mmCIF file of C-alpha atoms in Angstrom:
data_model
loop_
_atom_site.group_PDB
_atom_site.id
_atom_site.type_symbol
_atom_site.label_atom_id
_atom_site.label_comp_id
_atom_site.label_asym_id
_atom_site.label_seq_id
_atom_site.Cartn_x
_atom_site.Cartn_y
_atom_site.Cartn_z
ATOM 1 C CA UNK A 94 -2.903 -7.009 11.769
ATOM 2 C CA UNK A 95 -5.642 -5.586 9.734
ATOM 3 C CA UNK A 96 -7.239 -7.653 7.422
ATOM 4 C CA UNK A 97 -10.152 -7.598 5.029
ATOM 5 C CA UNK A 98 -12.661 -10.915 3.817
ATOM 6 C CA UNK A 99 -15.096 -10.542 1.064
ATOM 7 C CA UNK A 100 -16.794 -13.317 -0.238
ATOM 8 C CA UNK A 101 -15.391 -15.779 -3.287
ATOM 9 C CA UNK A 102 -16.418 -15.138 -6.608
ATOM 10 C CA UNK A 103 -17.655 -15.790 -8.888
ATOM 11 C CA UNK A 104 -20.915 -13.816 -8.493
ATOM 12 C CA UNK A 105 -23.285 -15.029 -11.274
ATOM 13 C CA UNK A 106 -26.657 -13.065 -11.694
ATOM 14 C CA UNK A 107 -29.477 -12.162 -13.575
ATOM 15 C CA UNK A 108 -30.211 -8.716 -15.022
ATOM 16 C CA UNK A 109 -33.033 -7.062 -12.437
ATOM 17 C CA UNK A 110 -31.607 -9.610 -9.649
ATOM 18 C CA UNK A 111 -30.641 -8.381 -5.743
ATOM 19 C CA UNK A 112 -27.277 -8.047 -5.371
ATOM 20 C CA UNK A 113 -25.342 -8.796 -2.102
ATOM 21 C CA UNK A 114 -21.400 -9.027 -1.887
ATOM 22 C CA UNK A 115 -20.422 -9.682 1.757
ATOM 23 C CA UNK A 116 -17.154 -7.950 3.427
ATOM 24 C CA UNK A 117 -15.829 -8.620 7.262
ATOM 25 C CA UNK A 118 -13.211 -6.702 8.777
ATOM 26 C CA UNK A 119 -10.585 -7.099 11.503
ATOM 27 C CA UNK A 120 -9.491 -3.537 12.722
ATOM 28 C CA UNK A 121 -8.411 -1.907 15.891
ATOM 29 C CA UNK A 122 -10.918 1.376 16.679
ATOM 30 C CA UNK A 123 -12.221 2.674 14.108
ATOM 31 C CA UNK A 124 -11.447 2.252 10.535
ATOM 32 C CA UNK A 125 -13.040 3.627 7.559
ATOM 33 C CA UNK A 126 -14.855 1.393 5.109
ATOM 34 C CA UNK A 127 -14.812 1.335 1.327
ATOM 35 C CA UNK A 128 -15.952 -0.269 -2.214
ATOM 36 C CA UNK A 129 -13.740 0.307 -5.135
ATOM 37 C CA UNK A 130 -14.719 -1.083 -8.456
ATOM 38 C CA UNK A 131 -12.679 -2.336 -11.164
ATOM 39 C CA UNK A 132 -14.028 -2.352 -14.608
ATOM 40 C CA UNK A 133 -12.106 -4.868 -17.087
ATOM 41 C CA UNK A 134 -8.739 -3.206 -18.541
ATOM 42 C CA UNK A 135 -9.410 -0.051 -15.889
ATOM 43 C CA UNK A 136 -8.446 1.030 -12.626
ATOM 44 C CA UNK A 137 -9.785 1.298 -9.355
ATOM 45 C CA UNK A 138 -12.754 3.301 -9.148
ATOM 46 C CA UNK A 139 -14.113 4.700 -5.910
ATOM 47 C CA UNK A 140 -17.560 3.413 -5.117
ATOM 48 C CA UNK A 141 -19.009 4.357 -2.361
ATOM 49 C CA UNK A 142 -17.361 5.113 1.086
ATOM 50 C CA UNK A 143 -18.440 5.029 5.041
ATOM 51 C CA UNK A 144 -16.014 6.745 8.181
ATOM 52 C CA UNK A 145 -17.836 5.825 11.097
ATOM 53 C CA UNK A 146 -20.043 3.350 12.665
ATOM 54 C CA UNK A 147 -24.157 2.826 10.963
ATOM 55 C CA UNK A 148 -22.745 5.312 8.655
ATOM 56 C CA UNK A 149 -24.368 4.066 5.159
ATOM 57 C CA UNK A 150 -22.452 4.646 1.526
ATOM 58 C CA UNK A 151 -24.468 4.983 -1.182
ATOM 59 C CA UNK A 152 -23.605 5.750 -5.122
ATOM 60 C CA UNK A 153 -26.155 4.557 -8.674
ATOM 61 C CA UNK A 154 -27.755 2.326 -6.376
ATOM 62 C CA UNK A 155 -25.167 0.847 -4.370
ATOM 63 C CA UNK A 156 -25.329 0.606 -0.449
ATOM 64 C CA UNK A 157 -23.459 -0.359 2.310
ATOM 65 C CA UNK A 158 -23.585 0.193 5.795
ATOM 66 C CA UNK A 159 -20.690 0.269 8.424
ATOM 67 C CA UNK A 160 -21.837 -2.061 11.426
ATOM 68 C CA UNK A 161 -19.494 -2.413 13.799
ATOM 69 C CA UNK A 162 -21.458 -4.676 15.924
ATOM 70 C CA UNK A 163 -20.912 -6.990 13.177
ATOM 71 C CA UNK A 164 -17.656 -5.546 11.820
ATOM 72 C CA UNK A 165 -19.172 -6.067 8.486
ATOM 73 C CA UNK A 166 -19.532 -3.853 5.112
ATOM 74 C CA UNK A 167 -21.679 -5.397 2.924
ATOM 75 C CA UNK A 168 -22.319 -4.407 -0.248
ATOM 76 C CA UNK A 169 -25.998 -4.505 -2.186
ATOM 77 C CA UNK A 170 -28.133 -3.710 -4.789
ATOM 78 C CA UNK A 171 -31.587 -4.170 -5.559
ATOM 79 C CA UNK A 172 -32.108 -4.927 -9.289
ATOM 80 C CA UNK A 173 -28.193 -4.720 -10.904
ATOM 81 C CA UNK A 174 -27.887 -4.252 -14.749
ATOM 82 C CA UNK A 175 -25.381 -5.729 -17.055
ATOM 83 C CA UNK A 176 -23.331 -2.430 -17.150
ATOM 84 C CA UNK A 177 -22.604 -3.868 -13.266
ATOM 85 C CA UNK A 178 -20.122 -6.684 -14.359
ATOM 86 C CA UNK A 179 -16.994 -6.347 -12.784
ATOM 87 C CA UNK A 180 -15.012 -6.976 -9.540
ATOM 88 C CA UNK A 181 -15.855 -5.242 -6.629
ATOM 89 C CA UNK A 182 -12.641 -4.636 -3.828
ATOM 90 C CA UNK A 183 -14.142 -4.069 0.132
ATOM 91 C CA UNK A 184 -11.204 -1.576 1.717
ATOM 92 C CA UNK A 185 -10.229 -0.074 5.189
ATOM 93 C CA UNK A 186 -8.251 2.527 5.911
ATOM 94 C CA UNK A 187 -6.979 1.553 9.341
ATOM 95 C CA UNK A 188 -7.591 4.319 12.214
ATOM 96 C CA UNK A 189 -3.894 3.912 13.582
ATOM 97 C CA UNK A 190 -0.741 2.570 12.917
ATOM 98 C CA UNK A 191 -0.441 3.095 9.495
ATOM 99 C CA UNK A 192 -3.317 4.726 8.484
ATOM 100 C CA UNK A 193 -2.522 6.244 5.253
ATOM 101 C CA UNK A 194 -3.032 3.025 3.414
ATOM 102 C CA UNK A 195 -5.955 0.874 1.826
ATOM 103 C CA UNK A 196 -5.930 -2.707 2.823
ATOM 104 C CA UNK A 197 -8.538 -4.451 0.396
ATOM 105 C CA UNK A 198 -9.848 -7.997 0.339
ATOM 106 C CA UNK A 199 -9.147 -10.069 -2.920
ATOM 107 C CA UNK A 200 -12.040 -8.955 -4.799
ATOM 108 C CA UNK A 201 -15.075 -10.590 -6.247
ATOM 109 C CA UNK A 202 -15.865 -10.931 -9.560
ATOM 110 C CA UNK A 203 -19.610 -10.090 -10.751
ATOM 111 C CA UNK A 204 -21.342 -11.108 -13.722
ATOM 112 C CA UNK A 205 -24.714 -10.317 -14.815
ATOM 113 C CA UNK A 206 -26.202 -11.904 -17.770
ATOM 114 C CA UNK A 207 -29.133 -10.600 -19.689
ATOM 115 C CA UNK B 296 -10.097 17.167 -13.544
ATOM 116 C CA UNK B 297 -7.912 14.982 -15.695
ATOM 117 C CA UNK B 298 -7.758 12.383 -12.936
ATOM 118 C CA UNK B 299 -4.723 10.241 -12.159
ATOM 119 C CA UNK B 300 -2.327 9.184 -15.233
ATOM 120 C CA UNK B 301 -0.196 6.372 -15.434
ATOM 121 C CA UNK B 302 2.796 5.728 -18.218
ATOM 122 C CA UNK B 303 3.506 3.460 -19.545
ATOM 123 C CA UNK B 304 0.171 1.031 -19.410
ATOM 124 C CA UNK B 305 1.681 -1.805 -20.438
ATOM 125 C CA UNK B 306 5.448 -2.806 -19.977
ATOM 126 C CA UNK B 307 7.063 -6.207 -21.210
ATOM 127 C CA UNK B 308 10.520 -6.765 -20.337
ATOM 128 C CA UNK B 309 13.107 -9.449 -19.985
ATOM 129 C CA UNK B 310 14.595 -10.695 -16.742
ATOM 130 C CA UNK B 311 17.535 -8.754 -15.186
ATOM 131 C CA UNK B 312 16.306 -5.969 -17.109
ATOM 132 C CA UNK B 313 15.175 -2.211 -14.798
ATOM 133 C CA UNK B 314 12.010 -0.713 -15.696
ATOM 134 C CA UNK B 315 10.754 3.058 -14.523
ATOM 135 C CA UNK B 316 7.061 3.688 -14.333
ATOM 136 C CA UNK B 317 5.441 6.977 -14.373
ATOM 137 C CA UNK B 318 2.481 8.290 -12.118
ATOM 138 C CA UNK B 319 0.995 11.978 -12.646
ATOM 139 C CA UNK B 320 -1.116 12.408 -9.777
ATOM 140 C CA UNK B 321 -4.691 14.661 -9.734
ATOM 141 C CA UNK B 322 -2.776 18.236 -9.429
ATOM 142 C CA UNK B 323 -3.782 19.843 -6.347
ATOM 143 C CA UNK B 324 -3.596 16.494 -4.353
ATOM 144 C CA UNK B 325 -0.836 16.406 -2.131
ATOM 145 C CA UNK B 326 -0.527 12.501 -1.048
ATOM 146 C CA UNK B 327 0.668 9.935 -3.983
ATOM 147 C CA UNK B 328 0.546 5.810 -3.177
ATOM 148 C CA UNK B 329 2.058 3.166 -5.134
ATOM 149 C CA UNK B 330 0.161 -0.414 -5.064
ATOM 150 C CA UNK B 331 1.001 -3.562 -6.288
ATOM 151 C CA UNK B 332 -1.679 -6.214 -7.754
ATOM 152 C CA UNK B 333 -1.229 -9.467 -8.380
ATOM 153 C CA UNK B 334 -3.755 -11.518 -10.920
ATOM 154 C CA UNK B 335 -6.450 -12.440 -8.846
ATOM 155 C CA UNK B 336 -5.814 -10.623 -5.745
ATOM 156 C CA UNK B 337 -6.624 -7.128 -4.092
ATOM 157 C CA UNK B 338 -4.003 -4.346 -4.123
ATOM 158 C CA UNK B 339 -0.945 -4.114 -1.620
ATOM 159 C CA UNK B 340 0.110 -1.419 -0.247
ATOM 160 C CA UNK B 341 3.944 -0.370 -1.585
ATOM 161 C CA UNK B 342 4.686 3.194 -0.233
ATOM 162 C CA UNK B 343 3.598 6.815 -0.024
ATOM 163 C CA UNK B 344 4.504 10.466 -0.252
ATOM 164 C CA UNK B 345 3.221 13.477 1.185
ATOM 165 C CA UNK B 346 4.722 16.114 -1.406
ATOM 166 C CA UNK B 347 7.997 15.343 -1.729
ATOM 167 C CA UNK B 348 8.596 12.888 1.478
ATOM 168 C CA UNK B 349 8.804 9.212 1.245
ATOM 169 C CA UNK B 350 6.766 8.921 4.712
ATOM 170 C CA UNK B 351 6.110 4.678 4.577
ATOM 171 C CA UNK B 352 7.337 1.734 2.806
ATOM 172 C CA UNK B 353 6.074 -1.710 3.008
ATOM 173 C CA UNK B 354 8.256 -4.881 3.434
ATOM 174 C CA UNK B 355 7.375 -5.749 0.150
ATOM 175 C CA UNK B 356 9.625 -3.133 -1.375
ATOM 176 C CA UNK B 357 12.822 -4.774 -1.283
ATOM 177 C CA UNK B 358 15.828 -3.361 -2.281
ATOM 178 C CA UNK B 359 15.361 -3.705 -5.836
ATOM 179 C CA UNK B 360 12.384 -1.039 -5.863
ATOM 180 C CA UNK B 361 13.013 2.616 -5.270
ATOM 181 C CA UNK B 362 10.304 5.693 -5.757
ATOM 182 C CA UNK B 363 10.987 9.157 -5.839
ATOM 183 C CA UNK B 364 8.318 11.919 -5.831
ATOM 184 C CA UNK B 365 11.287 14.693 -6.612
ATOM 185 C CA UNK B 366 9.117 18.095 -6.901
ATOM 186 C CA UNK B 367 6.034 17.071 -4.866
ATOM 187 C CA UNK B 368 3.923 16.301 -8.251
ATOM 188 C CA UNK B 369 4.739 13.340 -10.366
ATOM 189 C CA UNK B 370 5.900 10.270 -9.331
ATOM 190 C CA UNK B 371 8.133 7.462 -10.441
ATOM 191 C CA UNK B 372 9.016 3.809 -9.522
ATOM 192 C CA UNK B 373 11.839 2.044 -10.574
ATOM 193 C CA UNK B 374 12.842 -1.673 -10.437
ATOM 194 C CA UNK B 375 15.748 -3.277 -10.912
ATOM 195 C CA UNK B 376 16.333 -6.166 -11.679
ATOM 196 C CA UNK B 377 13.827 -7.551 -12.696
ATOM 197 C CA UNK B 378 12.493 -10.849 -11.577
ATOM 198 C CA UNK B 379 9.717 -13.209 -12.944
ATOM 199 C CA UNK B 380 8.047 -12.736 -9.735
ATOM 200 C CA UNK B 381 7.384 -8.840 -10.298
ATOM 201 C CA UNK B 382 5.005 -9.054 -12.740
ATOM 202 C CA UNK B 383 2.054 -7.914 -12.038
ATOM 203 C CA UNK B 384 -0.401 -4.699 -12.415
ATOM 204 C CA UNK B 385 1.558 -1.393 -9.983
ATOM 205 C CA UNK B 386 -1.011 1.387 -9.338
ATOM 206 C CA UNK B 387 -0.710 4.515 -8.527
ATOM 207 C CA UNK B 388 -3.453 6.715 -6.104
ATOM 208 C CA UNK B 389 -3.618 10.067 -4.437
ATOM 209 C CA UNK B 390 -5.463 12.385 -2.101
ATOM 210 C CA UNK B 391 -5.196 15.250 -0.618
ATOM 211 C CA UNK B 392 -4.965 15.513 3.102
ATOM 212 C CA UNK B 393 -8.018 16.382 5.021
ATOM 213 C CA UNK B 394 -7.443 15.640 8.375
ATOM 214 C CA UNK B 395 -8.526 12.100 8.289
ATOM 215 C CA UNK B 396 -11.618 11.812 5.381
ATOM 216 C CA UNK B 397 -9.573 11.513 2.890
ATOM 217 C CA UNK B 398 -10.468 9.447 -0.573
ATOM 218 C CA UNK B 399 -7.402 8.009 -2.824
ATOM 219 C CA UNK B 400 -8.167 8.469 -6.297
ATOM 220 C CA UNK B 401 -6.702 5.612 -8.581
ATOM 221 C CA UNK B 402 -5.127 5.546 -11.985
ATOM 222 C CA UNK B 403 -5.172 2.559 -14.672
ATOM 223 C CA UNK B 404 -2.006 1.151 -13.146
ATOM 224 C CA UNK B 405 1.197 0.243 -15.225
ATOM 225 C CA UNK B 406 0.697 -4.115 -16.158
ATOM 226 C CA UNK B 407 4.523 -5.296 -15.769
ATOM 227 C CA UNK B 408 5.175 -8.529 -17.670
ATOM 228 C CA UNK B 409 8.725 -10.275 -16.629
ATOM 229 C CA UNK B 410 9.656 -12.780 -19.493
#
Protein backbone atom coordinates (compact mmCIF):
# COMPACT_ATOMS: atom_id res chain seq x y z
CA UNK A 1 0.00 0.00 0.00
CA UNK A 2 0.89 3.58 0.25
CA UNK A 3 3.37 4.51 2.52
CA UNK A 4 5.32 7.57 3.57
CA UNK A 5 9.37 7.74 5.11
CA UNK A 6 10.74 10.87 6.50
CA UNK A 7 13.82 10.92 8.16
CA UNK A 8 14.37 10.18 12.22
CA UNK A 9 14.52 12.92 14.45
CA UNK A 10 15.75 14.47 16.24
CA UNK A 11 16.76 17.43 14.03
CA UNK A 12 19.17 19.59 16.10
CA UNK A 13 20.23 23.04 14.55
CA UNK A 14 21.55 26.27 14.85
CA UNK A 15 19.63 29.54 14.45
CA UNK A 16 20.63 30.90 10.64
CA UNK A 17 21.50 27.06 9.76
CA UNK A 18 20.13 25.17 6.26
CA UNK A 19 17.49 23.13 6.93
CA UNK A 20 16.77 19.80 5.08
CA UNK A 21 14.10 17.15 6.30
CA UNK A 22 14.01 14.27 3.79
CA UNK A 23 10.53 12.45 2.75
CA UNK A 24 10.22 9.25 0.19
CA UNK A 25 7.08 8.01 -1.00
CA UNK A 26 5.58 4.76 -2.29
CA UNK A 27 2.39 5.59 -4.40
CA UNK A 28 0.63 4.26 -7.40
CA UNK A 29 0.20 7.34 -10.23
CA UNK A 30 0.12 10.25 -9.00
CA UNK A 31 -0.31 11.39 -5.52
CA UNK A 32 -0.25 14.73 -4.07
CA UNK A 33 2.49 15.77 -1.68
CA UNK A 34 2.33 17.68 1.58
CA UNK A 35 4.10 19.25 4.87
CA UNK A 36 1.97 19.77 7.86
CA UNK A 37 3.48 21.27 10.93
CA UNK A 38 2.76 20.68 14.42
CA UNK A 39 3.58 23.29 16.91
CA UNK A 40 3.82 21.90 20.68
CA UNK A 41 0.18 21.61 22.37
CA UNK A 42 -1.40 22.52 18.61
CA UNK A 43 -2.69 20.89 15.72
CA UNK A 44 -1.76 20.16 12.37
CA UNK A 45 -1.00 23.06 10.40
CA UNK A 46 -0.84 23.04 6.63
CA UNK A 47 2.57 23.95 5.32
CA UNK A 48 3.09 23.96 2.11
CA UNK A 49 1.54 21.62 -0.59
CA UNK A 50 2.56 20.17 -4.28
CA UNK A 51 -0.23 18.08 -6.85
CA UNK A 52 1.85 17.12 -9.57
CA UNK A 53 5.22 16.17 -10.64
CA UNK A 54 8.47 19.24 -10.35
CA UNK A 55 5.63 21.07 -8.91
CA UNK A 56 7.50 23.13 -5.97
CA UNK A 57 5.55 24.21 -2.47
CA UNK A 58 6.64 27.05 -0.96
CA UNK A 59 5.31 29.03 2.37
CA UNK A 60 7.81 31.72 5.04
CA UNK A 61 10.61 30.16 3.44
CA UNK A 62 9.86 26.65 3.19
CA UNK A 63 10.33 24.57 -0.11
CA UNK A 64 9.77 21.41 -1.45
CA UNK A 65 9.64 20.01 -4.69
CA UNK A 66 7.63 16.92 -6.00
CA UNK A 67 10.20 14.66 -8.00
CA UNK A 68 8.87 11.79 -9.10
CA UNK A 69 11.95 10.52 -10.65
CA UNK A 70 13.03 10.24 -7.20
CA UNK A 71 9.62 9.83 -5.54
CA UNK A 72 10.92 12.17 -2.99
CA UNK A 73 9.49 15.47 -1.13
CA UNK A 74 12.01 16.99 0.65
CA UNK A 75 11.64 19.63 2.74
CA UNK A 76 14.27 22.82 3.21
CA UNK A 77 15.13 25.95 4.40
CA UNK A 78 17.91 28.17 4.09
CA UNK A 79 18.63 29.98 7.40
CA UNK A 80 15.60 28.56 10.00
CA UNK A 81 14.87 30.66 13.19
CA UNK A 82 13.98 29.45 16.58
CA UNK A 83 10.22 30.22 16.02
CA UNK A 84 10.87 26.90 13.53
CA UNK A 85 10.98 24.27 16.42
CA UNK A 86 8.57 21.75 15.98
CA UNK A 87 7.72 18.48 14.13
CA UNK A 88 7.26 18.52 10.67
CA UNK A 89 4.66 15.46 9.10
CA UNK A 90 5.53 14.66 5.00
CA UNK A 91 1.76 13.54 3.62
CA UNK A 92 0.18 12.04 0.38
CA UNK A 93 -3.01 12.02 -0.63
CA UNK A 94 -3.10 8.87 -2.74
CA UNK A 95 -4.44 9.41 -6.50
CA UNK A 96 -6.76 6.20 -6.28
CA UNK A 97 -8.13 3.83 -4.12
CA UNK A 98 -8.87 5.74 -1.31
CA UNK A 99 -7.97 8.99 -2.07
CA UNK A 100 -9.74 11.10 0.34
CA UNK A 101 -7.23 10.44 3.04
CA UNK A 102 -3.71 11.75 4.29
CA UNK A 103 -1.21 9.07 4.89
CA UNK A 104 1.77 10.88 6.79
CA UNK A 105 5.16 9.58 7.83
CA UNK A 106 5.94 9.61 11.68
CA UNK A 107 7.17 13.02 11.87
CA UNK A 108 10.42 14.64 12.76
CA UNK A 109 11.07 16.64 15.45
CA UNK A 110 13.13 20.04 14.89
CA UNK A 111 14.95 22.03 17.25
CA UNK A 112 16.78 25.13 16.74
CA UNK A 113 18.82 26.62 19.41
CA UNK A 114 19.94 30.18 19.54
CA UNK B 1 -12.71 32.04 9.45
CA UNK B 2 -12.87 30.52 12.89
CA UNK B 3 -11.06 27.43 11.63
CA UNK B 4 -11.72 23.90 12.84
CA UNK B 5 -12.86 23.40 16.69
CA UNK B 6 -12.46 20.53 18.70
CA UNK B 7 -14.30 19.77 22.33
CA UNK B 8 -13.30 18.67 24.61
CA UNK B 9 -9.21 19.17 24.37
CA UNK B 10 -8.39 17.09 26.89
CA UNK B 11 -10.39 13.96 28.15
CA UNK B 12 -9.25 11.58 31.11
CA UNK B 13 -11.32 8.69 31.74
CA UNK B 14 -11.31 5.32 33.38
CA UNK B 15 -11.37 1.98 31.61
CA UNK B 16 -14.76 0.55 30.48
CA UNK B 17 -15.89 3.97 30.59
CA UNK B 18 -17.57 5.70 26.73
CA UNK B 19 -16.37 8.99 25.84
CA UNK B 20 -18.01 11.41 22.90
CA UNK B 21 -15.78 13.93 21.26
CA UNK B 22 -16.89 16.91 19.43
CA UNK B 23 -15.56 18.32 15.99
CA UNK B 24 -17.07 21.71 14.46
CA UNK B 25 -15.71 21.76 11.14
CA UNK B 26 -14.69 25.26 9.01
CA UNK B 27 -18.53 26.08 7.94
CA UNK B 28 -18.78 26.05 4.33
CA UNK B 29 -16.50 22.89 4.04
CA UNK B 30 -18.33 20.00 3.10
CA UNK B 31 -15.80 16.91 3.86
CA UNK B 32 -15.02 16.18 7.79
CA UNK B 33 -12.04 13.36 8.72
CA UNK B 34 -11.39 11.88 11.96
CA UNK B 35 -7.55 10.85 12.71
CA UNK B 36 -6.03 9.09 15.30
CA UNK B 37 -2.33 9.89 16.73
CA UNK B 38 -0.43 8.00 18.73
CA UNK B 39 2.69 9.63 20.88
CA UNK B 40 5.37 9.63 18.59
CA UNK B 41 3.79 8.72 15.42
CA UNK B 42 2.03 10.45 12.33
CA UNK B 43 -1.78 10.54 12.11
CA UNK B 44 -4.03 7.51 10.90
CA UNK B 45 -6.59 7.77 8.99
CA UNK B 46 -10.14 6.76 10.99
CA UNK B 47 -13.08 7.74 8.65
CA UNK B 48 -14.79 10.46 6.65
CA UNK B 49 -17.98 12.22 5.67
CA UNK B 50 -19.07 14.05 2.80
CA UNK B 51 -22.10 16.07 4.45
CA UNK B 52 -23.94 13.78 6.13
CA UNK B 53 -22.53 10.28 4.58
CA UNK B 54 -20.14 8.07 6.33
CA UNK B 55 -18.31 7.33 2.81
CA UNK B 56 -14.91 5.26 4.42
CA UNK B 57 -13.84 3.67 7.52
CA UNK B 58 -10.54 2.27 8.32
CA UNK B 59 -9.90 -1.18 9.96
CA UNK B 60 -8.81 0.55 12.82
CA UNK B 61 -12.31 1.54 13.81
CA UNK B 62 -13.48 -1.44 15.46
CA UNK B 63 -16.67 -1.90 16.74
CA UNK B 64 -16.26 0.03 19.75
CA UNK B 65 -15.96 3.45 17.71
CA UNK B 66 -18.91 4.95 15.94
CA UNK B 67 -19.11 8.69 14.22
CA UNK B 68 -22.00 10.40 13.12
CA UNK B 69 -21.99 13.67 11.11
CA UNK B 70 -26.09 13.93 11.65
CA UNK B 71 -26.89 17.44 9.80
CA UNK B 72 -23.87 17.65 7.45
CA UNK B 73 -21.97 20.23 9.95
CA UNK B 74 -20.60 19.06 13.21
CA UNK B 75 -19.27 15.98 13.95
CA UNK B 76 -18.99 13.51 16.78
CA UNK B 77 -17.05 10.31 17.76
CA UNK B 78 -17.91 8.08 20.30
CA UNK B 79 -16.06 5.17 22.02
CA UNK B 80 -17.06 2.69 24.04
CA UNK B 81 -15.52 1.00 26.05
CA UNK B 82 -12.80 2.23 26.64
CA UNK B 83 -9.51 0.48 26.57
CA UNK B 84 -5.94 1.47 27.77
CA UNK B 85 -4.92 1.10 24.28
CA UNK B 86 -7.16 4.13 22.97
CA UNK B 87 -5.41 6.72 24.35
CA UNK B 88 -4.04 8.83 22.31
CA UNK B 89 -4.51 12.45 20.52
CA UNK B 90 -8.10 11.97 17.77
CA UNK B 91 -8.14 14.86 15.24
CA UNK B 92 -10.49 16.13 13.39
CA UNK B 93 -9.92 17.86 9.52
CA UNK B 94 -12.05 19.10 6.70
CA UNK B 95 -12.21 20.39 3.16
CA UNK B 96 -14.32 21.18 0.83
CA UNK B 97 -14.50 19.26 -2.37
CA UNK B 98 -12.81 20.64 -5.38
CA UNK B 99 -12.56 18.10 -7.74
CA UNK B 100 -9.33 16.68 -6.60
CA UNK B 101 -7.04 19.90 -5.04
CA UNK B 102 -8.42 19.78 -2.11
CA UNK B 103 -6.50 20.88 1.37
CA UNK B 104 -7.82 19.33 4.89
CA UNK B 105 -7.75 21.88 7.41
CA UNK B 106 -6.93 20.46 11.00
CA UNK B 107 -8.18 21.24 14.45
CA UNK B 108 -6.20 20.87 17.93
CA UNK B 109 -7.44 17.31 18.25
CA UNK B 110 -9.21 15.90 21.46
CA UNK B 111 -5.88 14.08 23.84
CA UNK B 112 -7.80 10.84 25.26
CA UNK B 113 -6.12 9.50 28.40
CA UNK B 114 -7.42 5.75 29.40
CA UNK B 115 -6.49 5.17 33.16
Amino acid sequence: GDSVTQMEGPVTLSEEAFLTINCTYTATGYPSLFWYVQYPGEGLQLLLKATKADDKGSNKGFEATYRKETTSFHLEKGSVQVSDSAVYFCALRPSSGGYNKLIFGAGTRLAVHP
Amino acid sequence: DTGVSQDPRHKITKRGQNVTFRCDPISEHNRLYWYRQTLGQGPEFLTYFQNEAQLEKSRLLSDRFSAERPKGSFSTLEIQRTEQGDSAMYLCASSLATGGQETQYFGPGTRLLVL
